[in-house]
Coordinates of C-alpha atoms and ligand atoms in Angstrom, one line a residue:
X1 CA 13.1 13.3 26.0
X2 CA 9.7 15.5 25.1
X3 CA 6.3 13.4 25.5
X4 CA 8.0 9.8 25.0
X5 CA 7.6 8.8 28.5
X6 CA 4.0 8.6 27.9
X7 CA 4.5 7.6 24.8
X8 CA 4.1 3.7 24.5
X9 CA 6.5 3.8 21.4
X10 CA 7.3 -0.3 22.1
X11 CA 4.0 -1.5 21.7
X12 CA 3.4 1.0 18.5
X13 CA 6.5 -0.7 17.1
X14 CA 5.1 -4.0 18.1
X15 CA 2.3 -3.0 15.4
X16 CA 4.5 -2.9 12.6
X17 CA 6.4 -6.5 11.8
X18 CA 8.1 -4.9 9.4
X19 CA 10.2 -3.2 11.6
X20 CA 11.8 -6.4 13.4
X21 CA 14.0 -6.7 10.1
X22 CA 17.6 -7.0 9.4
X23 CA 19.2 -5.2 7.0
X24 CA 22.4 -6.2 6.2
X25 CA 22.9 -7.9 10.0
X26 CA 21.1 -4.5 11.6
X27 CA 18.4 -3.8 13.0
X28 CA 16.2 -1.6 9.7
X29 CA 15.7 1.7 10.8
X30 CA 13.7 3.0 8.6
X31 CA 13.9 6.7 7.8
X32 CA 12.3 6.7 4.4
X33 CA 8.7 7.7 5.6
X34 CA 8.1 10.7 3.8
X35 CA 8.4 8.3 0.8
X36 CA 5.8 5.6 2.4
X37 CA 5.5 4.3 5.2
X38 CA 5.2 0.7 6.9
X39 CA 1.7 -0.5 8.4
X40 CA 0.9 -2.1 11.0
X41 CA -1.2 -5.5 11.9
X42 CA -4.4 -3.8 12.2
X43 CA -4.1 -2.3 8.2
X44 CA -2.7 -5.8 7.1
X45 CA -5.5 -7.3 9.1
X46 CA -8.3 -5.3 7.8
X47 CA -6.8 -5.9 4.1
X48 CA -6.3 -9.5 4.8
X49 CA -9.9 -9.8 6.7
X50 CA -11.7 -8.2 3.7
X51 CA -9.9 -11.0 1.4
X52 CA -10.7 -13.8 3.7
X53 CA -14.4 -13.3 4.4
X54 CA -16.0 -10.6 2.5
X55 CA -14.5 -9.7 -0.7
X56 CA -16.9 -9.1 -3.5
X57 CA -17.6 -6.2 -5.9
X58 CA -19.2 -2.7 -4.0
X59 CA -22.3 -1.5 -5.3
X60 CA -23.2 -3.9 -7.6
X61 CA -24.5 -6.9 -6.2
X62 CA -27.4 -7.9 -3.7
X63 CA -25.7 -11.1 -2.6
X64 CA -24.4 -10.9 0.7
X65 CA -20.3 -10.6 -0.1
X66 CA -21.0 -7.5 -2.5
X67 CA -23.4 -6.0 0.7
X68 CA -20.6 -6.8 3.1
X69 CA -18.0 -5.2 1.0
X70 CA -20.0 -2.2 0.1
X71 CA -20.5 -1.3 3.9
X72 CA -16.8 -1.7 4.7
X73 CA -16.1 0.7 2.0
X74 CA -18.6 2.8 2.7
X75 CA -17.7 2.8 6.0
X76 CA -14.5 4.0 4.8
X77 CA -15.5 6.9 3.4
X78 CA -17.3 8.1 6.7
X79 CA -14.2 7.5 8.9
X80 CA -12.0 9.6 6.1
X81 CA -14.9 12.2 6.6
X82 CA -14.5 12.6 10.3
X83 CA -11.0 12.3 10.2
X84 CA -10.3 15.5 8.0
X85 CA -13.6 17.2 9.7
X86 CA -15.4 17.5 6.0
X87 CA -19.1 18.6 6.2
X88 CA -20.7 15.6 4.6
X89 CA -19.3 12.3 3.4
X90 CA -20.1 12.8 0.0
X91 CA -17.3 15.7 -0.8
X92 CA -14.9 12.6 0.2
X93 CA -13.7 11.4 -3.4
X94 CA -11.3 8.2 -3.1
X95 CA -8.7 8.6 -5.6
X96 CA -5.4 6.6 -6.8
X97 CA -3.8 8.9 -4.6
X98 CA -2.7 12.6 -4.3
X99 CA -1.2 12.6 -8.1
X100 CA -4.5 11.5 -9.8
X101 CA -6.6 13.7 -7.1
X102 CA -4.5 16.8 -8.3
X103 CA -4.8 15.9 -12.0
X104 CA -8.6 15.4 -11.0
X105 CA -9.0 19.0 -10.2
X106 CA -7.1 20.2 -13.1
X107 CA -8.6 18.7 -15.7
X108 CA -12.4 18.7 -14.0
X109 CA -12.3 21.8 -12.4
X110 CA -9.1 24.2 -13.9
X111 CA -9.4 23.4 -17.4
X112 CA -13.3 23.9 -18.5
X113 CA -12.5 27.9 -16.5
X114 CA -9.3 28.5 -17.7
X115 CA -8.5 30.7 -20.6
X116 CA -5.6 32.9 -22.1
X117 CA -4.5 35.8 -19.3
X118 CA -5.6 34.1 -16.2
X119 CA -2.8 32.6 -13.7
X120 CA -2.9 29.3 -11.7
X121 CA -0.3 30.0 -8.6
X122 CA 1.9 27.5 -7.3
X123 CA 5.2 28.0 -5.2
X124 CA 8.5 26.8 -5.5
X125 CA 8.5 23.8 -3.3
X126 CA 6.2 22.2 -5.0
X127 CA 6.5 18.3 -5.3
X128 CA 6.1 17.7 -9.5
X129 CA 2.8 16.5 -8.9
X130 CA 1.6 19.6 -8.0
X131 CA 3.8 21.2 -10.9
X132 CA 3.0 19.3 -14.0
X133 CA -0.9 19.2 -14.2
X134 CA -1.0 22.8 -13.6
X135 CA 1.4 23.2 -17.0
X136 CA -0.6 20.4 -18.5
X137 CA -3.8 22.6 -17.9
X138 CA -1.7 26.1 -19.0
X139 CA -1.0 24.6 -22.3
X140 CA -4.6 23.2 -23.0
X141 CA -6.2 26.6 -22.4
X142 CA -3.5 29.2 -22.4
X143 CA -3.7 30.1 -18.7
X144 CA -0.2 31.1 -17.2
X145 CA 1.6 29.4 -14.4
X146 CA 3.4 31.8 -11.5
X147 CA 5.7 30.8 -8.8
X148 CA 5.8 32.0 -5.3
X149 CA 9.2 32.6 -4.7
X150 CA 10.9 30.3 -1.4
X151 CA 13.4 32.3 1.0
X152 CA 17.1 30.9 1.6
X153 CA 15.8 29.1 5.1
X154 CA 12.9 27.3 2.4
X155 CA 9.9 29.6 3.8
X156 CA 7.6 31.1 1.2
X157 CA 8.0 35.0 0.8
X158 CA 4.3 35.8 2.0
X159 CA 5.0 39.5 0.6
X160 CA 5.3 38.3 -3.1
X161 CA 2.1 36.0 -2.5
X162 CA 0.3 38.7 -1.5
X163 CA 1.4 40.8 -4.3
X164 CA 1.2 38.5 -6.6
X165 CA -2.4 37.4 -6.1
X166 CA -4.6 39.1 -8.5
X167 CA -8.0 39.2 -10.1
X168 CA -6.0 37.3 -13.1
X169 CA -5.4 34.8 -10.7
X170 CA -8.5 31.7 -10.8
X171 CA -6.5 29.3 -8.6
X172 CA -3.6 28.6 -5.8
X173 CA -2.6 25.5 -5.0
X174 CA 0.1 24.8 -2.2
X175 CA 2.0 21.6 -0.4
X176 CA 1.3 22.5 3.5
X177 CA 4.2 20.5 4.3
X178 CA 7.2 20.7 1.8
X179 CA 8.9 16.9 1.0
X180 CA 12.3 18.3 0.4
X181 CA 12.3 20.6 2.6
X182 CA 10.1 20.2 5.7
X183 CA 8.4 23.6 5.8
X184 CA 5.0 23.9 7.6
X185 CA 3.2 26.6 4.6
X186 CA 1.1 29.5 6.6
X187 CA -1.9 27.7 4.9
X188 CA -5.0 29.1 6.5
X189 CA -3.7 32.9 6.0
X190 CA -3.4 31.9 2.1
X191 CA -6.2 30.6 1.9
X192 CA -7.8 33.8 3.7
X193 CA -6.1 35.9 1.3
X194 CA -7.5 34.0 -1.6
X195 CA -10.7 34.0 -0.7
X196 CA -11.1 37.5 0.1
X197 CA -11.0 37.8 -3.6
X198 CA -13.1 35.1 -4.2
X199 CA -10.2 32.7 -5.3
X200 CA -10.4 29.0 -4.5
X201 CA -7.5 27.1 -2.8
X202 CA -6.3 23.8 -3.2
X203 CA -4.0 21.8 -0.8
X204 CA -1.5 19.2 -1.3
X205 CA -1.6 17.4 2.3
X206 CA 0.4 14.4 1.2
X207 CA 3.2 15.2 4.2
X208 CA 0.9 17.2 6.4
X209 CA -1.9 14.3 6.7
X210 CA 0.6 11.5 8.9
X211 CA 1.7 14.6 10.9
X212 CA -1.2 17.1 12.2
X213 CA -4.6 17.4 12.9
X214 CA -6.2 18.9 9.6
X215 CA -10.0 20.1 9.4
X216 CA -10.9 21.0 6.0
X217 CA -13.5 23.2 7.4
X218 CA -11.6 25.1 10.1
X219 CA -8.9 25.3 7.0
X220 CA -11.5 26.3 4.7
X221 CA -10.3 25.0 2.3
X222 CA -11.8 24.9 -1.3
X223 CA -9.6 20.8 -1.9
X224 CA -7.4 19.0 0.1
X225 CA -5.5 16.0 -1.1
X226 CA -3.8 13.5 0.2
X227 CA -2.3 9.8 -0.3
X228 CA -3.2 6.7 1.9
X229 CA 0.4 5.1 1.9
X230 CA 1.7 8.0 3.6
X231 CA -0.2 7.3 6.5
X232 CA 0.5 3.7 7.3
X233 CA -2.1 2.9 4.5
X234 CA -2.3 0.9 1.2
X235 CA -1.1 1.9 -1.7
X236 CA -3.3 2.8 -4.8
X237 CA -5.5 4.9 -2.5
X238 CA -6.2 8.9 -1.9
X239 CA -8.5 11.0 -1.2
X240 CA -9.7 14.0 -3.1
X241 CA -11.7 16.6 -0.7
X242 CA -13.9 19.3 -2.4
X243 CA -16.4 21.3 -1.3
X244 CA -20.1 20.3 -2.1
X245 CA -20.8 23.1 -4.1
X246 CA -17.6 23.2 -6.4
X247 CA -17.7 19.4 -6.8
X248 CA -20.9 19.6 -8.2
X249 CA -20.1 22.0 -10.6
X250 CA -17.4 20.1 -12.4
X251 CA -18.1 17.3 -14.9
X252 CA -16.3 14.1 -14.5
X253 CA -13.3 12.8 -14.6
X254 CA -13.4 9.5 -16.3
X255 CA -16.6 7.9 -17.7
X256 CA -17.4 4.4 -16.9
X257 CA -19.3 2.1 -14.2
X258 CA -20.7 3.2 -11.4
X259 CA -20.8 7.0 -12.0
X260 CA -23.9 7.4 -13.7
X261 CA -27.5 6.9 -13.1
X262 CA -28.6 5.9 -16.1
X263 CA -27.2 4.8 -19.7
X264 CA -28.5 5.0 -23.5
X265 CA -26.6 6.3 -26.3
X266 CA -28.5 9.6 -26.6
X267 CA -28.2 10.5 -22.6
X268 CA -26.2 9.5 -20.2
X269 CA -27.1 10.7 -16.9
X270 CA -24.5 11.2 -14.1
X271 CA -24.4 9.8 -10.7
X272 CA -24.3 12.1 -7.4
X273 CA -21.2 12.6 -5.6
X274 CA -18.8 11.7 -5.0
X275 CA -19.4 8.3 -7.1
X276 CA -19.2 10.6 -10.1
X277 CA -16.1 10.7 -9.9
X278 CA -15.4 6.8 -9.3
X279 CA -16.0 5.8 -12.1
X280 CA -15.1 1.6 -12.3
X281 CA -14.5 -0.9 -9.7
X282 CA -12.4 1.0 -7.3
X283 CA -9.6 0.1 -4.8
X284 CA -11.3 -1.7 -2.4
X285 CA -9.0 -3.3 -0.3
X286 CA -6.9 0.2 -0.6
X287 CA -10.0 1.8 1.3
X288 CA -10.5 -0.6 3.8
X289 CA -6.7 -0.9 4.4
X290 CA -7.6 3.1 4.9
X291 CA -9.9 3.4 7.0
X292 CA -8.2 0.8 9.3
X293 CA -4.8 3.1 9.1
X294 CA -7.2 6.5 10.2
X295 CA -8.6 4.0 12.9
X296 CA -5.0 3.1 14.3
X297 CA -3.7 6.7 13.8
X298 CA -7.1 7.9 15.8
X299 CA -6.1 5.5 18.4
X300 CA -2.9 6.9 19.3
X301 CA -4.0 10.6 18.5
X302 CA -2.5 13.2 16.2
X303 CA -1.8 15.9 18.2
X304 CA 0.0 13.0 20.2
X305 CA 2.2 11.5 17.2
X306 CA 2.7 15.4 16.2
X307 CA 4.2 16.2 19.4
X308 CA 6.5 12.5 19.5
X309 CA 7.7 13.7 16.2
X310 CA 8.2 17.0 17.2
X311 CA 10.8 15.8 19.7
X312 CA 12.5 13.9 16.8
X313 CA 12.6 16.8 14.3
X314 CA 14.3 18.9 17.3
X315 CA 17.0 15.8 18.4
X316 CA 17.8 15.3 15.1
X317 CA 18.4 18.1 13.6
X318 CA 20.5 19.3 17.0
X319 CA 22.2 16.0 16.2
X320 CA 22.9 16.1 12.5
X321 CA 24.0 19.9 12.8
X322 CA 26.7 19.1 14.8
X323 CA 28.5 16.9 12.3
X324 CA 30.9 19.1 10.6
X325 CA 30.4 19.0 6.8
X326 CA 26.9 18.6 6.9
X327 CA 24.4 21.0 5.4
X328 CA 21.0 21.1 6.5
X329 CA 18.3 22.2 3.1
X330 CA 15.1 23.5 4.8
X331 CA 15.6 25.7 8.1
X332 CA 12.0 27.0 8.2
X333 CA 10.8 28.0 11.7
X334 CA 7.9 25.6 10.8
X335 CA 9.2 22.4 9.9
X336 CA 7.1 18.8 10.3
X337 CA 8.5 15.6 9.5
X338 CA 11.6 15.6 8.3
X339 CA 15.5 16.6 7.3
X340 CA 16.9 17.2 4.1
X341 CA 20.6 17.3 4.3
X342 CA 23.9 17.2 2.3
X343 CA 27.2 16.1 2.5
X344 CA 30.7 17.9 1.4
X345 CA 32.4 14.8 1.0
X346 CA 29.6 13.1 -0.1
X347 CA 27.1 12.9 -2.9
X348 CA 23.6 12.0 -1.4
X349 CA 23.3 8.5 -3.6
X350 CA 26.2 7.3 -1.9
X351 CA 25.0 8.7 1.9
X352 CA 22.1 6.6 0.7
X353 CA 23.9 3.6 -0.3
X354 CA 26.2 3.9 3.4
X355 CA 23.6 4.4 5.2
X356 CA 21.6 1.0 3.9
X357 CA 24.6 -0.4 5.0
X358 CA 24.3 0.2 8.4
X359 CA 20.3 -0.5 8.4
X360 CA 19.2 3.0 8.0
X361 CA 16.7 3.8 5.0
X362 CA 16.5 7.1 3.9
X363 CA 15.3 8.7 0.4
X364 CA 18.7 10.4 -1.4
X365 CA 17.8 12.3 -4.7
X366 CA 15.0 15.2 -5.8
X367 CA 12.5 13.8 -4.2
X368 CA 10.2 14.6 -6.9
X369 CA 11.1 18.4 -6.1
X370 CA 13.9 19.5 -8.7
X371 CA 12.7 23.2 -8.7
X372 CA 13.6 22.8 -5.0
X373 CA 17.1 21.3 -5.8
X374 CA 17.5 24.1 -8.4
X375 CA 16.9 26.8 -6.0
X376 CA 19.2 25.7 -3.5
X377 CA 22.0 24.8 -5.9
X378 CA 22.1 21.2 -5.1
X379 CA 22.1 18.2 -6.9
X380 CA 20.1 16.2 -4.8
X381 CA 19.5 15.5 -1.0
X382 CA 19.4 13.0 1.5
X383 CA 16.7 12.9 3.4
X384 CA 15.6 11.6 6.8
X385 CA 11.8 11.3 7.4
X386 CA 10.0 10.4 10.3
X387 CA 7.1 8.5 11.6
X388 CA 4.7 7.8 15.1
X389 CA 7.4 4.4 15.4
X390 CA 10.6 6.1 15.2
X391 CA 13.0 6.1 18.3
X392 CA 15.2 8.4 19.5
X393 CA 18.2 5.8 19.6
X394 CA 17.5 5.5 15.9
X395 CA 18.6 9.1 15.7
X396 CA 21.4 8.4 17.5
X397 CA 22.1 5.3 14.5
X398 CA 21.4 7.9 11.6
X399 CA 23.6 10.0 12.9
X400 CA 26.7 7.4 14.0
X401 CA 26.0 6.1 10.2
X402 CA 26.0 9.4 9.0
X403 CA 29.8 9.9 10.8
X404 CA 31.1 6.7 9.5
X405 CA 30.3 7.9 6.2
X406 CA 31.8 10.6 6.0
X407 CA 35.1 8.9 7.5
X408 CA 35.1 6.4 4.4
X409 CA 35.0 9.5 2.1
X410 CA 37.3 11.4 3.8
Ligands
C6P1 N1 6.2 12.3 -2.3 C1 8.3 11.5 -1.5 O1 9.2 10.7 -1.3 P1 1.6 10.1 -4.6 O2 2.8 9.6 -5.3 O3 0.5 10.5 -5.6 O4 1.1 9.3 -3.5 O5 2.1 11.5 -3.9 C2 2.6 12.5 -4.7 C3 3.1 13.6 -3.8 C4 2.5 14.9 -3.8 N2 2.8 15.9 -3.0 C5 3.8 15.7 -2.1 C6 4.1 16.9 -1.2 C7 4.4 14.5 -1.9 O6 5.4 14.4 -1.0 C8 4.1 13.4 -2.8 C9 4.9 12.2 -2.8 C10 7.0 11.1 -2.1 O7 8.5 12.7 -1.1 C11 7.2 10.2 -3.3 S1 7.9 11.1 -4.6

């Protein structure tokens, strides 16, 4: 099946000790990706390495522990740099995560430019961290959110984009890879669009980053976000991409240690970038743990994990579409990732509570996406999401588990 004879999918699940579990007397087979996924040796390692024999404090210390840590971290920060393709290492901000890098933007960048009359532009499959800082921002300066409306097969309606970007509008920002629904957004010809009248464009790579190759540059785009525990990396740890020129020109985040230059209570001088906005002792072990994850995803190849995916996406949904009562939520031409899918019979908490029962981990609710829910009339979904370890036989058990469900309810 697909690329998976080249593919050495055993020793990649050798990586991950997680995934030698029981659950419940089966073997896990863990579905729940899109959510977080599992990490292998070499992330533990690196995190475990760092603890072992050369933890200290970054940038604050000449002893040798604070110098070893530093160049680990800053190390980091260069292999997050050629990983995503950004022009210099310093437009690579390391955040809590995708959340706090949106809210970041909004507050540092939106809100100081917003005022009454001007429109921020989402779109409808928006995870609610994309969402609520933008209405966070509308009421603090009186800006407007708008919506870009989603089609019945979860694409956005590129006609009302287009239409509906203006000289009112100061800022889009869109998920290139929908959680609840799958859809691959036509990112680069939004961002084009945008720019052509000089409007900047933020991305919320959060499911894009574990499944394609992204360059900000070849993108162009104005941010790009994205989480580290969604690609086989700590938790706690993001990154915020800007460009040079637009992180300079927004004041920082937080105050505190090690953004600024200099101190006294009449003038406080900010640091450069990107330590202006880091401001404290950040997540060290987070960014080690990250740059170990881009390290083993770089070793396998993105454009080869894309395609073993791929081959997934396509089994499985051919698989799950021929169980009668089950609804598919997401049919975009472009999907990456993942399947959202109902039940008849079935409410999704309780396909999520079967399934665990047979070893099978998926996410069942709104996955953080209830405008999504809403415009698809649903409650909730179940959802299947998939990572570089996933088998095909595991398919095959989501979708046995998936049968035997539906004969309980039945
Ligand atoms: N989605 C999911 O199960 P954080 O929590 O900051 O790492 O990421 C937030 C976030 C933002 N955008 C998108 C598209 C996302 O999918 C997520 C996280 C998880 O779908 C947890 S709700």
């Amino acid at each position: 099946m697909t690329n998976s004879a080249q593919y050495n999918i055993k020793a990649i699940r050798n990586d991950f000790p997680i995934l030698g579990r029981e659950i419940f007397g089966k073997p896990l087979v863990y579905l729940d990706n899109g959510a977080s996924t599992q990490h292998p040796v070499q992330v533990i390692n690196a995190v475990k390495d760092l603890y072992e024999q050369n933890y200290s404090n970054v940038h604050r210390g000449v002893h040798t522990l604070s110098q070893e840590s530093s160049e680990l971290y800053d190390n980091a920060r260069v292999k997050v740099r050629g990983f995503i393709n950004a022009a210099c290492v310093h437009e690579v901000v390391f955040t809590s995560g995708t959340t706090e890098s949106i809210n970041l933007v909004a507050q540092s960048y939106a809100r100081p430019r917003l005022q009454e009359g001007d429109e921020i532009l989402i779109t409808h499959m928006e995870h609610h961290s994309n969402i609520v800082p933008w209405q966070m921002v509308c009421e603090q300066t009186g800006a407007t959110l708008k919506v870009i409306p989603i089609s019945d097969s979860g694409e956005l309606e590129m006609d009302q984009f287009h239409a509906m970007l203006s000289e009112k509008t100061k800022l889009v920002s869109v998920v290139q890879v929908s959680n609840a629904l799958g859809t691959v957004n036509p990112v680069k010809e939004i961002i084009d669009a945008a720019h052509a009248i000089d409007v900047p464009v933020m991305v919320d790579g959060a499911q894009a980053i574990p499944h394609m190759p992204v360059d900000v540059q070849a993108l162009d785009a104005d941010f790009y976000v994205f989480s580290g525990h969604k690609i086989y990396g700590p938790t706690g740890i993001g990154v915020l991409y800007g460009k040079e020129k637009l992180l300079n020109a927004m004041p920082p985040y937080q105050g505190g240690g090690d953004m600024i230059l200099s101190v006294s209570f009449e003038k406080t001088i900010y640091n450069q970038l990107p330590y202006k906005f880091e401001a404290g002792t950040p997540n060290i072990a987070g960014v080690v743990g990250l740059g170990a994850a881009i390290d083993y995803v770089n070793s396998i190849g993105l454009s080869t994990i894309a395609a073993h995916e791929h081959g997934l996406l396509m089994y499985a949904t051919s698989k799950l579409q021929a169980i009668d009562g089950l609804r598919i939520i997401g049919e975009a031409e472009q999907k990456a990732g993942l399947i959202s899918f109902v039940l008849d019979a079935v409410h999704p908490h309780d396909i999520g509570t079967m399934l665990d029962g047979e070893g099978v981990a998926v996410r069942a609710g709104h996955h953080c996406a209830q405008p999504v829910m809403e415009r698809f009339k649903v409650p909730a979904t179940a959802r299947a999401s998939f990572a570089m370890y996933n088998t095909f036989q595991e398919i095959d058990v989501l979708a046995e588990a998936i049968r035997k469900t539906i004969g309980m309810f039945s």
